[in-house]
Amino acid sequence: MPPRRRRGSAPFYTDAERAALALAEAATRLQDGAEGVTDEIWEEVNTHFTEEQIGAINLEIALTNFFNRINRTIKEPAGQTWG
C-alpha cells in the first residue's frame, strides 16, 4: 500500500485550495489537541481569499464539523439514509 499523503499535497491542488484545506484541517483537529490555526496558516489563507470568502470558508468548515459530530453522536453514517 502506498504511503498516505497529507491532505492537499497532491499536485493538482492550487495554492488557494491548499490554504483552504490547511485551514480546515487546523480548525478540525482542535479536538485532537493540535495547536489550531497558526499565524502561518492564517496568513496564507489571507493571501488567497477576501474577508468575505474566508468567512464563507470558516462557516463551511464549522457546518461540516457540526454535522460530523451530530452524526457520530447519533451513530448515523453520513450519506447512508439521506433522501
PDB file of N, CA, C and O in Angstrom:
ATOM      1  N   MET A   1       0.859  -1.170   0.000  1.00  0.00           N
ATOM      2  CA  MET A   1       0.000   0.000   0.000  1.00  0.00           C
ATOM      3  C   MET A   1       0.909   1.238   0.000  1.00  0.00           C
ATOM      4  O   MET A   1       1.833   1.323   0.792  1.00  0.00           O
ATOM      5  N   PRO A   2       0.619   2.213  -0.883  1.00  0.00           N
ATOM      6  CA  PRO A   2       1.450   3.419  -0.919  1.00  0.00           C
ATOM      7  C   PRO A   2       1.265   4.258   0.341  1.00  0.00           C
ATOM      8  O   PRO A   2       0.221   4.186   0.991  1.00  0.00           O
ATOM      9  N   PRO A   3       2.274   5.050   0.717  1.00  0.00           N
ATOM     10  CA  PRO A   3       2.129   5.885   1.920  1.00  0.00           C
ATOM     11  C   PRO A   3       1.026   6.918   1.740  1.00  0.00           C
ATOM     12  O   PRO A   3       0.758   7.375   0.631  1.00  0.00           O
ATOM     13  N   ARG A   4       0.368   7.238   2.842  1.00  0.00           N
ATOM     14  CA  ARG A   4      -0.711   8.234   2.812  1.00  0.00           C
ATOM     15  C   ARG A   4      -0.137   9.629   2.648  1.00  0.00           C
ATOM     16  O   ARG A   4       0.831   9.980   3.289  1.00  0.00           O
ATOM     17  N   ARG A   5      -0.729  10.393   1.777  1.00  0.00           N
ATOM     18  CA  ARG A   5      -0.314  11.782   1.614  1.00  0.00           C
ATOM     19  C   ARG A   5      -1.092  12.668   2.562  1.00  0.00           C
ATOM     20  O   ARG A   5      -2.230  12.384   2.885  1.00  0.00           O
ATOM     21  N   ARG A   6      -0.465  13.748   2.960  1.00  0.00           N
ATOM     22  CA  ARG A   6      -1.161  14.754   3.751  1.00  0.00           C
ATOM     23  C   ARG A   6      -2.191  15.417   2.840  1.00  0.00           C
ATOM     24  O   ARG A   6      -1.957  15.603   1.659  1.00  0.00           O
ATOM     25  N   ARG A   7      -3.346  15.756   3.392  1.00  0.00           N
ATOM     26  CA  ARG A   7      -4.386  16.401   2.586  1.00  0.00           C
ATOM     27  C   ARG A   7      -3.831  17.635   1.904  1.00  0.00           C
ATOM     28  O   ARG A   7      -3.136  18.434   2.506  1.00  0.00           O
ATOM     29  N   GLY A   8      -4.165  17.784   0.650  1.00  0.00           N
ATOM     30  CA  GLY A   8      -3.745  18.960  -0.086  1.00  0.00           C
ATOM     31  C   GLY A   8      -2.370  18.841  -0.699  1.00  0.00           C
ATOM     32  O   GLY A   8      -1.909  19.753  -1.355  1.00  0.00           O
ATOM     33  N   SER A   9      -1.695  17.694  -0.520  1.00  0.00           N
ATOM     34  CA  SER A   9      -0.343  17.570  -1.036  1.00  0.00           C
ATOM     35  C   SER A   9      -0.303  17.062  -2.477  1.00  0.00           C
ATOM     36  O   SER A   9       0.745  17.064  -3.086  1.00  0.00           O
ATOM     37  N   ALA A  10      -1.427  16.620  -3.007  1.00  0.00           N
ATOM     38  CA  ALA A  10      -1.460  16.148  -4.383  1.00  0.00           C
ATOM     39  C   ALA A  10      -1.180  17.312  -5.331  1.00  0.00           C
ATOM     40  O   ALA A  10      -1.542  18.455  -5.049  1.00  0.00           O
ATOM     41  N   PRO A  11      -0.540  17.039  -6.439  1.00  0.00           N
ATOM     42  CA  PRO A  11      -0.099  18.119  -7.326  1.00  0.00           C
ATOM     43  C   PRO A  11      -1.216  18.882  -8.037  1.00  0.00           C
ATOM     44  O   PRO A  11      -0.970  19.943  -8.590  1.00  0.00           O
ATOM     45  N   PHE A  12      -2.423  18.375  -8.012  1.00  0.00           N
ATOM     46  CA  PHE A  12      -3.490  19.052  -8.742  1.00  0.00           C
ATOM     47  C   PHE A  12      -4.245  20.093  -7.926  1.00  0.00           C
ATOM     48  O   PHE A  12      -5.191  20.686  -8.409  1.00  0.00           O
ATOM     49  N   TYR A  13      -3.864  20.352  -6.676  1.00  0.00           N
ATOM     50  CA  TYR A  13      -4.467  21.415  -5.880  1.00  0.00           C
ATOM     51  C   TYR A  13      -3.772  22.738  -6.161  1.00  0.00           C
ATOM     52  O   TYR A  13      -2.546  22.784  -6.269  1.00  0.00           O
ATOM     53  N   THR A  14      -4.552  23.804  -6.244  1.00  0.00           N
ATOM     54  CA  THR A  14      -3.960  25.128  -6.377  1.00  0.00           C
ATOM     55  C   THR A  14      -3.448  25.574  -5.012  1.00  0.00           C
ATOM     56  O   THR A  14      -3.802  24.990  -3.976  1.00  0.00           O
ATOM     57  N   ASP A  15      -2.642  26.625  -4.994  1.00  0.00           N
ATOM     58  CA  ASP A  15      -2.156  27.155  -3.719  1.00  0.00           C
ATOM     59  C   ASP A  15      -3.314  27.629  -2.845  1.00  0.00           C
ATOM     60  O   ASP A  15      -3.289  27.452  -1.628  1.00  0.00           O
ATOM     61  N   ALA A  16      -4.334  28.208  -3.461  1.00  0.00           N
ATOM     62  CA  ALA A  16      -5.505  28.667  -2.707  1.00  0.00           C
ATOM     63  C   ALA A  16      -6.241  27.480  -2.087  1.00  0.00           C
ATOM     64  O   ALA A  16      -6.651  27.528  -0.927  1.00  0.00           O
ATOM     65  N   GLU A  17      -6.396  26.407  -2.855  1.00  0.00           N
ATOM     66  CA  GLU A  17      -7.062  25.214  -2.323  1.00  0.00           C
ATOM     67  C   GLU A  17      -6.247  24.592  -1.188  1.00  0.00           C
ATOM     68  O   GLU A  17      -6.811  24.155  -0.184  1.00  0.00           O
ATOM     69  N   ARG A  18      -4.936  24.584  -1.316  1.00  0.00           N
ATOM     70  CA  ARG A  18      -4.082  24.065  -0.256  1.00  0.00           C
ATOM     71  C   ARG A  18      -4.243  24.889   1.024  1.00  0.00           C
ATOM     72  O   ARG A  18      -4.283  24.351   2.127  1.00  0.00           O
ATOM     73  N   ALA A  19      -4.341  26.210   0.862  1.00  0.00           N
ATOM     74  CA  ALA A  19      -4.513  27.088   2.021  1.00  0.00           C
ATOM     75  C   ALA A  19      -5.849  26.806   2.706  1.00  0.00           C
ATOM     76  O   ALA A  19      -5.920  26.723   3.934  1.00  0.00           O
ATOM     77  N   ALA A  20      -6.911  26.640   1.921  1.00  0.00           N
ATOM     78  CA  ALA A  20      -8.230  26.345   2.488  1.00  0.00           C
ATOM     79  C   ALA A  20      -8.243  24.983   3.181  1.00  0.00           C
ATOM     80  O   ALA A  20      -8.827  24.831   4.260  1.00  0.00           O
ATOM     81  N   LEU A  21      -7.588  24.002   2.591  1.00  0.00           N
ATOM     82  CA  LEU A  21      -7.508  22.680   3.209  1.00  0.00           C
ATOM     83  C   LEU A  21      -6.708  22.717   4.513  1.00  0.00           C
ATOM     84  O   LEU A  21      -7.076  22.067   5.495  1.00  0.00           O
ATOM     85  N   ALA A  22      -5.631  23.502   4.525  1.00  0.00           N
ATOM     86  CA  ALA A  22      -4.834  23.630   5.757  1.00  0.00           C
ATOM     87  C   ALA A  22      -5.663  24.284   6.855  1.00  0.00           C
ATOM     88  O   ALA A  22      -5.596  23.884   8.025  1.00  0.00           O
ATOM     89  N   LEU A  23      -6.452  25.290   6.489  1.00  0.00           N
ATOM     90  CA  LEU A  23      -7.335  25.950   7.460  1.00  0.00           C
ATOM     91  C   LEU A  23      -8.354  24.960   8.001  1.00  0.00           C
ATOM     92  O   LEU A  23      -8.573  24.865   9.212  1.00  0.00           O
ATOM     93  N   ALA A  24      -8.973  24.200   7.110  1.00  0.00           N
ATOM     94  CA  ALA A  24      -9.973  23.213   7.534  1.00  0.00           C
ATOM     95  C   ALA A  24      -9.357  22.160   8.446  1.00  0.00           C
ATOM     96  O   ALA A  24      -9.935  21.795   9.476  1.00  0.00           O
ATOM     97  N   GLU A  25      -8.187  21.682   8.088  1.00  0.00           N
ATOM     98  CA  GLU A  25      -7.512  20.664   8.899  1.00  0.00           C
ATOM     99  C   GLU A  25      -7.181  21.210  10.280  1.00  0.00           C
ATOM    100  O   GLU A  25      -7.424  20.554  11.296  1.00  0.00           O
ATOM    101  N   ALA A  26      -6.618  22.413  10.325  1.00  0.00           N
ATOM    102  CA  ALA A  26      -6.227  23.008  11.613  1.00  0.00           C
ATOM    103  C   ALA A  26      -7.443  23.265  12.499  1.00  0.00           C
ATOM    104  O   ALA A  26      -7.410  23.015  13.702  1.00  0.00           O
ATOM    105  N   ALA A  27      -8.531  23.739  11.912  1.00  0.00           N
ATOM    106  CA  ALA A  27      -9.742  24.019  12.685  1.00  0.00           C
ATOM    107  C   ALA A  27     -10.409  22.726  13.155  1.00  0.00           C
ATOM    108  O   ALA A  27     -10.959  22.667  14.250  1.00  0.00           O
ATOM    109  N   THR A  28     -10.335  21.688  12.353  1.00  0.00           N
ATOM    110  CA  THR A  28     -10.973  20.421  12.678  1.00  0.00           C
ATOM    111  C   THR A  28     -10.185  19.646  13.726  1.00  0.00           C
ATOM    112  O   THR A  28     -10.768  18.978  14.579  1.00  0.00           O
ATOM    113  N   ARG A  29      -8.892  19.734  13.703  1.00  0.00           N
ATOM    114  CA  ARG A  29      -8.041  18.942  14.585  1.00  0.00           C
ATOM    115  C   ARG A  29      -7.883  19.528  15.983  1.00  0.00           C
ATOM    116  O   ARG A  29      -7.126  18.997  16.789  1.00  0.00           O
ATOM    117  N   LEU A  30      -8.611  20.576  16.311  1.00  0.00           N
ATOM    118  CA  LEU A  30      -8.558  21.148  17.655  1.00  0.00           C
ATOM    119  C   LEU A  30      -8.874  20.105  18.716  1.00  0.00           C
ATOM    120  O   LEU A  30      -8.269  20.076  19.779  1.00  0.00           O
ATOM    121  N   GLN A  31      -9.832  19.241  18.418  1.00  0.00           N
ATOM    122  CA  GLN A  31     -10.233  18.225  19.385  1.00  0.00           C
ATOM    123  C   GLN A  31      -9.130  17.213  19.664  1.00  0.00           C
ATOM    124  O   GLN A  31      -9.143  16.539  20.682  1.00  0.00           O
ATOM    125  N   ASP A  32      -8.168  17.105  18.770  1.00  0.00           N
ATOM    126  CA  ASP A  32      -7.067  16.162  18.951  1.00  0.00           C
ATOM    127  C   ASP A  32      -5.915  16.761  19.746  1.00  0.00           C
ATOM    128  O   ASP A  32      -4.881  16.111  19.901  1.00  0.00           O
ATOM    129  N   GLY A  33      -6.085  17.996  20.199  1.00  0.00           N
ATOM    130  CA  GLY A  33      -5.016  18.650  20.932  1.00  0.00           C
ATOM    131  C   GLY A  33      -4.019  19.357  20.039  1.00  0.00           C
ATOM    132  O   GLY A  33      -2.968  19.793  20.496  1.00  0.00           O
ATOM    133  N   ALA A  34      -4.324  19.481  18.757  1.00  0.00           N
ATOM    134  CA  ALA A  34      -3.446  20.205  17.831  1.00  0.00           C
ATOM    135  C   ALA A  34      -3.453  21.689  18.186  1.00  0.00           C
ATOM    136  O   ALA A  34      -4.356  22.176  18.865  1.00  0.00           O
ATOM    137  N   GLU A  35      -2.462  22.409  17.694  1.00  0.00           N
ATOM    138  CA  GLU A  35      -2.336  23.818  18.059  1.00  0.00           C
ATOM    139  C   GLU A  35      -3.379  24.723  17.404  1.00  0.00           C
ATOM    140  O   GLU A  35      -3.502  25.882  17.766  1.00  0.00           O
ATOM    141  N   GLY A  36      -4.115  24.218  16.459  1.00  0.00           N
ATOM    142  CA  GLY A  36      -5.144  25.030  15.815  1.00  0.00           C
ATOM    143  C   GLY A  36      -4.586  25.815  14.649  1.00  0.00           C
ATOM    144  O   GLY A  36      -3.574  25.460  14.065  1.00  0.00           O
ATOM    145  N   VAL A  37      -5.268  26.881  14.318  1.00  0.00           N
ATOM    146  CA  VAL A  37      -4.893  27.693  13.164  1.00  0.00           C
ATOM    147  C   VAL A  37      -3.707  28.583  13.558  1.00  0.00           C
ATOM    148  O   VAL A  37      -3.845  29.486  14.375  1.00  0.00           O
ATOM    149  N   THR A  38      -2.581  28.303  12.966  1.00  0.00           N
ATOM    150  CA  THR A  38      -1.372  29.076  13.265  1.00  0.00           C
ATOM    151  C   THR A  38      -1.376  30.386  12.477  1.00  0.00           C
ATOM    152  O   THR A  38      -2.147  30.549  11.523  1.00  0.00           O
ATOM    153  N   ASP A  39      -0.499  31.286  12.866  1.00  0.00           N
ATOM    154  CA  ASP A  39      -0.351  32.542  12.122  1.00  0.00           C
ATOM    155  C   ASP A  39       0.047  32.270  10.681  1.00  0.00           C
ATOM    156  O   ASP A  39      -0.423  32.936   9.758  1.00  0.00           O
ATOM    157  N   GLU A  40       0.878  31.264  10.477  1.00  0.00           N
ATOM    158  CA  GLU A  40       1.318  30.911   9.124  1.00  0.00           C
ATOM    159  C   GLU A  40       0.139  30.488   8.252  1.00  0.00           C
ATOM    160  O   GLU A  40       0.009  30.922   7.105  1.00  0.00           O
ATOM    161  N   ILE A  41      -0.716  29.640   8.798  1.00  0.00           N
ATOM    162  CA  ILE A  41      -1.902  29.193   8.048  1.00  0.00           C
ATOM    163  C   ILE A  41      -2.809  30.378   7.762  1.00  0.00           C
ATOM    164  O   ILE A  41      -3.289  30.554   6.641  1.00  0.00           O
ATOM    165  N   TRP A  42      -3.057  31.206   8.763  1.00  0.00           N
ATOM    166  CA  TRP A  42      -3.949  32.343   8.603  1.00  0.00           C
ATOM    167  C   TRP A  42      -3.414  33.321   7.558  1.00  0.00           C
ATOM    168  O   TRP A  42      -4.168  33.825   6.727  1.00  0.00           O
ATOM    169  N   GLU A  43      -2.117  33.592   7.584  1.00  0.00           N
ATOM    170  CA  GLU A  43      -1.514  34.495   6.605  1.00  0.00           C
ATOM    171  C   GLU A  43      -1.640  33.938   5.192  1.00  0.00           C
ATOM    172  O   GLU A  43      -1.917  34.677   4.246  1.00  0.00           O
ATOM    173  N   GLU A  44      -1.435  32.638   5.049  1.00  0.00           N
ATOM    174  CA  GLU A  44      -1.552  32.012   3.729  1.00  0.00           C
ATOM    175  C   GLU A  44      -2.981  32.108   3.202  1.00  0.00           C
ATOM    176  O   GLU A  44      -3.212  32.403   2.034  1.00  0.00           O
ATOM    177  N   VAL A  45      -3.948  31.856   4.064  1.00  0.00           N
ATOM    178  CA  VAL A  45      -5.354  31.974   3.664  1.00  0.00           C
ATOM    179  C   VAL A  45      -5.660  33.408   3.228  1.00  0.00           C
ATOM    180  O   VAL A  45      -6.322  33.634   2.216  1.00  0.00           O
ATOM    181  N   ASN A  46      -5.143  34.371   3.982  1.00  0.00           N
ATOM    182  CA  ASN A  46      -5.392  35.780   3.664  1.00  0.00           C
ATOM    183  C   ASN A  46      -4.749  36.237   2.360  1.00  0.00           C
ATOM    184  O   ASN A  46      -5.191  37.222   1.778  1.00  0.00           O
ATOM    185  N   THR A  47      -3.737  35.537   1.895  1.00  0.00           N
ATOM    186  CA  THR A  47      -3.128  35.914   0.611  1.00  0.00           C
ATOM    187  C   THR A  47      -3.960  35.450  -0.573  1.00  0.00           C
ATOM    188  O   THR A  47      -3.795  35.963  -1.676  1.00  0.00           O
ATOM    189  N   HIS A  48      -4.853  34.492  -0.342  1.00  0.00           N
ATOM    190  CA  HIS A  48      -5.626  33.919  -1.447  1.00  0.00           C
ATOM    191  C   HIS A  48      -7.107  34.285  -1.451  1.00  0.00           C
ATOM    192  O   HIS A  48      -7.758  34.158  -2.490  1.00  0.00           O
ATOM    193  N   PHE A  49      -7.624  34.705  -0.308  1.00  0.00           N
ATOM    194  CA  PHE A  49      -9.067  34.926  -0.214  1.00  0.00           C
ATOM    195  C   PHE A  49      -9.385  36.274   0.410  1.00  0.00           C
ATOM    196  O   PHE A  49      -8.624  36.798   1.214  1.00  0.00           O
ATOM    197  N   THR A  50     -10.562  36.792   0.044  1.00  0.00           N
ATOM    198  CA  THR A  50     -11.043  38.027   0.650  1.00  0.00           C
ATOM    199  C   THR A  50     -11.629  37.712   2.024  1.00  0.00           C
ATOM    200  O   THR A  50     -11.867  36.541   2.367  1.00  0.00           O
ATOM    201  N   GLU A  51     -11.910  38.756   2.781  1.00  0.00           N
ATOM    202  CA  GLU A  51     -12.513  38.571   4.102  1.00  0.00           C
ATOM    203  C   GLU A  51     -13.851  37.848   3.994  1.00  0.00           C
ATOM    204  O   GLU A  51     -14.164  36.963   4.796  1.00  0.00           O
ATOM    205  N   GLU A  52     -14.622  38.203   2.998  1.00  0.00           N
ATOM    206  CA  GLU A  52     -15.923  37.560   2.783  1.00  0.00           C
ATOM    207  C   GLU A  52     -15.748  36.082   2.446  1.00  0.00           C
ATOM    208  O   GLU A  52     -16.484  35.221   2.955  1.00  0.00           O
ATOM    209  N   GLN A  53     -14.794  35.765   1.599  1.00  0.00           N
ATOM    210  CA  GLN A  53     -14.549  34.373   1.237  1.00  0.00           C
ATOM    211  C   GLN A  53     -14.063  33.566   2.438  1.00  0.00           C
ATOM    212  O   GLN A  53     -14.471  32.419   2.626  1.00  0.00           O
ATOM    213  N   ILE A  54     -13.193  34.159   3.242  1.00  0.00           N
ATOM    214  CA  ILE A  54     -12.701  33.470   4.436  1.00  0.00           C
ATOM    215  C   ILE A  54     -13.851  33.192   5.397  1.00  0.00           C
ATOM    216  O   ILE A  54     -13.933  32.115   5.989  1.00  0.00           O
ATOM    217  N   GLY A  55     -14.757  34.148   5.523  1.00  0.00           N
ATOM    218  CA  GLY A  55     -15.938  33.934   6.361  1.00  0.00           C
ATOM    219  C   GLY A  55     -16.762  32.755   5.869  1.00  0.00           C
ATOM    220  O   GLY A  55     -17.207  31.920   6.660  1.00  0.00           O
ATOM    221  N   ALA A  56     -16.945  32.667   4.549  1.00  0.00           N
ATOM    222  CA  ALA A  56     -17.716  31.564   3.966  1.00  0.00           C
ATOM    223  C   ALA A  56     -16.994  30.227   4.170  1.00  0.00           C
ATOM    224  O   ALA A  56     -17.628  29.214   4.496  1.00  0.00           O
ATOM    225  N   ILE A  57     -15.685  30.230   3.995  1.00  0.00           N
ATOM    226  CA  ILE A  57     -14.904  29.007   4.199  1.00  0.00           C
ATOM    227  C   ILE A  57     -15.014  28.558   5.660  1.00  0.00           C
ATOM    228  O   ILE A  57     -15.239  27.381   5.942  1.00  0.00           O
ATOM    229  N   ASN A  58     -14.863  29.498   6.587  1.00  0.00           N
ATOM    230  CA  ASN A  58     -14.971  29.157   8.010  1.00  0.00           C
ATOM    231  C   ASN A  58     -16.349  28.619   8.356  1.00  0.00           C
ATOM    232  O   ASN A  58     -16.483  27.679   9.145  1.00  0.00           O
ATOM    233  N   LEU A  59     -17.379  29.208   7.776  1.00  0.00           N
ATOM    234  CA  LEU A  59     -18.736  28.728   8.021  1.00  0.00           C
ATOM    235  C   LEU A  59     -18.917  27.307   7.495  1.00  0.00           C
ATOM    236  O   LEU A  59     -19.525  26.467   8.168  1.00  0.00           O
ATOM    237  N   GLU A  60     -18.368  27.028   6.330  1.00  0.00           N
ATOM    238  CA  GLU A  60     -18.466  25.684   5.759  1.00  0.00           C
ATOM    239  C   GLU A  60     -17.703  24.670   6.616  1.00  0.00           C
ATOM    240  O   GLU A  60     -18.176  23.549   6.852  1.00  0.00           O
ATOM    241  N   ILE A  61     -16.533  25.055   7.088  1.00  0.00           N
ATOM    242  CA  ILE A  61     -15.756  24.179   7.978  1.00  0.00           C
ATOM    243  C   ILE A  61     -16.562  23.874   9.236  1.00  0.00           C
ATOM    244  O   ILE A  61     -16.687  22.714   9.648  1.00  0.00           O
ATOM    245  N   ALA A  62     -17.115  24.916   9.841  1.00  0.00           N
ATOM    246  CA  ALA A  62     -17.876  24.740  11.081  1.00  0.00           C
ATOM    247  C   ALA A  62     -19.121  23.886  10.852  1.00  0.00           C
ATOM    248  O   ALA A  62     -19.438  22.999  11.668  1.00  0.00           O
ATOM    249  N   LEU A  63     -19.824  24.116   9.747  1.00  0.00           N
ATOM    250  CA  LEU A  63     -21.035  23.355   9.452  1.00  0.00           C
ATOM    251  C   LEU A  63     -20.714  21.878   9.214  1.00  0.00           C
ATOM    252  O   LEU A  63     -21.399  20.988   9.737  1.00  0.00           O
ATOM    253  N   THR A  64     -19.662  21.619   8.463  1.00  0.00           N
ATOM    254  CA  THR A  64     -19.263  20.239   8.207  1.00  0.00           C
ATOM    255  C   THR A  64     -18.875  19.539   9.505  1.00  0.00           C
ATOM    256  O   THR A  64     -19.281  18.395   9.756  1.00  0.00           O
ATOM    257  N   ASN A  65     -18.099  20.223  10.339  1.00  0.00           N
ATOM    258  CA  ASN A  65     -17.718  19.637  11.629  1.00  0.00           C
ATOM    259  C   ASN A  65     -18.939  19.402  12.515  1.00  0.00           C
ATOM    260  O   ASN A  65     -19.016  18.385  13.215  1.00  0.00           O
ATOM    261  N   PHE A  66     -19.887  20.326  12.484  1.00  0.00           N
ATOM    262  CA  PHE A  66     -21.114  20.169  13.254  1.00  0.00           C
ATOM    263  C   PHE A  66     -21.866  18.905  12.825  1.00  0.00           C
ATOM    264  O   PHE A  66     -22.241  18.072  13.655  1.00  0.00           O
ATOM    265  N   PHE A  67     -22.066  18.754  11.523  1.00  0.00           N
ATOM    266  CA  PHE A  67     -22.786  17.581  11.033  1.00  0.00           C
ATOM    267  C   PHE A  67     -22.034  16.294  11.348  1.00  0.00           C
ATOM    268  O   PHE A  67     -22.637  15.274  11.706  1.00  0.00           O
ATOM    269  N   ASN A  68     -20.719  16.308  11.234  1.00  0.00           N
ATOM    270  CA  ASN A  68     -19.936  15.118  11.568  1.00  0.00           C
ATOM    271  C   ASN A  68     -20.107  14.736  13.030  1.00  0.00           C
ATOM    272  O   ASN A  68     -20.245  13.556  13.361  1.00  0.00           O
ATOM    273  N   ARG A  69     -20.123  15.723  13.904  1.00  0.00           N
ATOM    274  CA  ARG A  69     -20.277  15.435  15.331  1.00  0.00           C
ATOM    275  C   ARG A  69     -21.682  14.936  15.664  1.00  0.00           C
ATOM    276  O   ARG A  69     -21.855  14.013  16.463  1.00  0.00           O
ATOM    277  N   ILE A  70     -22.689  15.535  15.049  1.00  0.00           N
ATOM    278  CA  ILE A  70     -24.061  15.069  15.266  1.00  0.00           C
ATOM    279  C   ILE A  70     -24.200  13.629  14.770  1.00  0.00           C
ATOM    280  O   ILE A  70     -24.770  12.775  15.458  1.00  0.00           O
ATOM    281  N   ASN A  71     -23.676  13.363  13.582  1.00  0.00           N
ATOM    282  CA  ASN A  71     -23.765  12.005  13.040  1.00  0.00           C
ATOM    283  C   ASN A  71     -23.058  10.991  13.930  1.00  0.00           C
ATOM    284  O   ASN A  71     -23.540   9.873  14.111  1.00  0.00           O
ATOM    285  N   ARG A  72     -21.909  11.373  14.485  1.00  0.00           N
ATOM    286  CA  ARG A  72     -21.214  10.458  15.401  1.00  0.00           C
ATOM    287  C   ARG A  72     -22.025  10.250  16.673  1.00  0.00           C
ATOM    288  O   ARG A  72     -22.082   9.151  17.216  1.00  0.00           O
ATOM    289  N   THR A  73     -22.658  11.315  17.161  1.00  0.00           N
ATOM    290  CA  THR A  73     -23.438  11.226  18.395  1.00  0.00           C
ATOM    291  C   THR A  73     -24.609  10.261  18.244  1.00  0.00           C
ATOM    292  O   THR A  73     -24.869   9.441  19.117  1.00  0.00           O
ATOM    293  N   ILE A  74     -25.304  10.350  17.115  1.00  0.00           N
ATOM    294  CA  ILE A  74     -26.477   9.502  16.917  1.00  0.00           C
ATOM    295  C   ILE A  74     -26.149   8.222  16.132  1.00  0.00           C
ATOM    296  O   ILE A  74     -27.042   7.471  15.765  1.00  0.00           O
ATOM    297  N   LYS A  75     -24.862   8.024  15.884  1.00  0.00           N
ATOM    298  CA  LYS A  75     -24.378   6.833  15.175  1.00  0.00           C
ATOM    299  C   LYS A  75     -25.039   6.658  13.819  1.00  0.00           C
ATOM    300  O   LYS A  75     -25.453   5.569  13.428  1.00  0.00           O
ATOM    301  N   GLU A  76     -25.110   7.764  13.096  1.00  0.00           N
ATOM    302  CA  GLU A  76     -25.699   7.782  11.759  1.00  0.00           C
ATOM    303  C   GLU A  76     -24.590   8.052  10.742  1.00  0.00           C
ATOM    304  O   GLU A  76     -24.100   9.170  10.643  1.00  0.00           O
ATOM    305  N   PRO A  77     -24.170   7.047   9.991  1.00  0.00           N
ATOM    306  CA  PRO A  77     -23.127   7.280   8.990  1.00  0.00           C
ATOM    307  C   PRO A  77     -23.595   8.310   7.957  1.00  0.00           C
ATOM    308  O   PRO A  77     -24.706   8.204   7.422  1.00  0.00           O
ATOM    309  N   ALA A  78     -22.781   9.282   7.693  1.00  0.00           N
ATOM    310  CA  ALA A  78     -23.141  10.348   6.754  1.00  0.00           C
ATOM    311  C   ALA A  78     -23.492   9.787   5.385  1.00  0.00           C
ATOM    312  O   ALA A  78     -22.799   8.928   4.848  1.00  0.00           O
ATOM    313  N   GLY A  79     -24.598  10.271   4.835  1.00  0.00           N
ATOM    314  CA  GLY A  79     -24.998   9.929   3.485  1.00  0.00           C
ATOM    315  C   GLY A  79     -25.708   8.608   3.301  1.00  0.00           C
ATOM    316  O   GLY A  79     -26.180   8.311   2.230  1.00  0.00           O
ATOM    317  N   GLN A  80     -25.818   7.796   4.341  1.00  0.00           N
ATOM    318  CA  GLN A  80     -26.399   6.468   4.153  1.00  0.00           C
ATOM    319  C   GLN A  80     -27.920   6.465   4.100  1.00  0.00           C
ATOM    320  O   GLN A  80     -28.502   5.614   3.476  1.00  0.00           O
ATOM    321  N   THR A  81     -28.566   7.424   4.768  1.00  0.00           N
ATOM    322  CA  THR A  81     -30.029   7.422   4.756  1.00  0.00           C
ATOM    323  C   THR A  81     -30.587   8.728   4.214  1.00  0.00           C
ATOM    324  O   THR A  81     -31.765   8.988   4.347  1.00  0.00           O
ATOM    325  N   TRP A  82     -29.730   9.528   3.617  1.00  0.00           N
ATOM    326  CA  TRP A  82     -30.228  10.800   3.082  1.00  0.00           C
ATOM    327  C   TRP A  82     -31.028  10.542   1.822  1.00  0.00           C
ATOM    328  O   TRP A  82     -30.651   9.754   0.980  1.00  0.00           O
ATOM    329  N   GLY A  83     -32.147  11.229   1.711  1.00  0.00           N
ATOM    330  CA  GLY A  83     -33.061  11.011   0.628  1.00  0.00           C
ATOM    331  C   GLY A  83     -32.708  11.653  -0.610  1.00  0.00           C
ATOM    332  O   GLY A  83     -33.006  11.532  -1.674  1.00  0.00           O
TER     333      GLY A  83
END
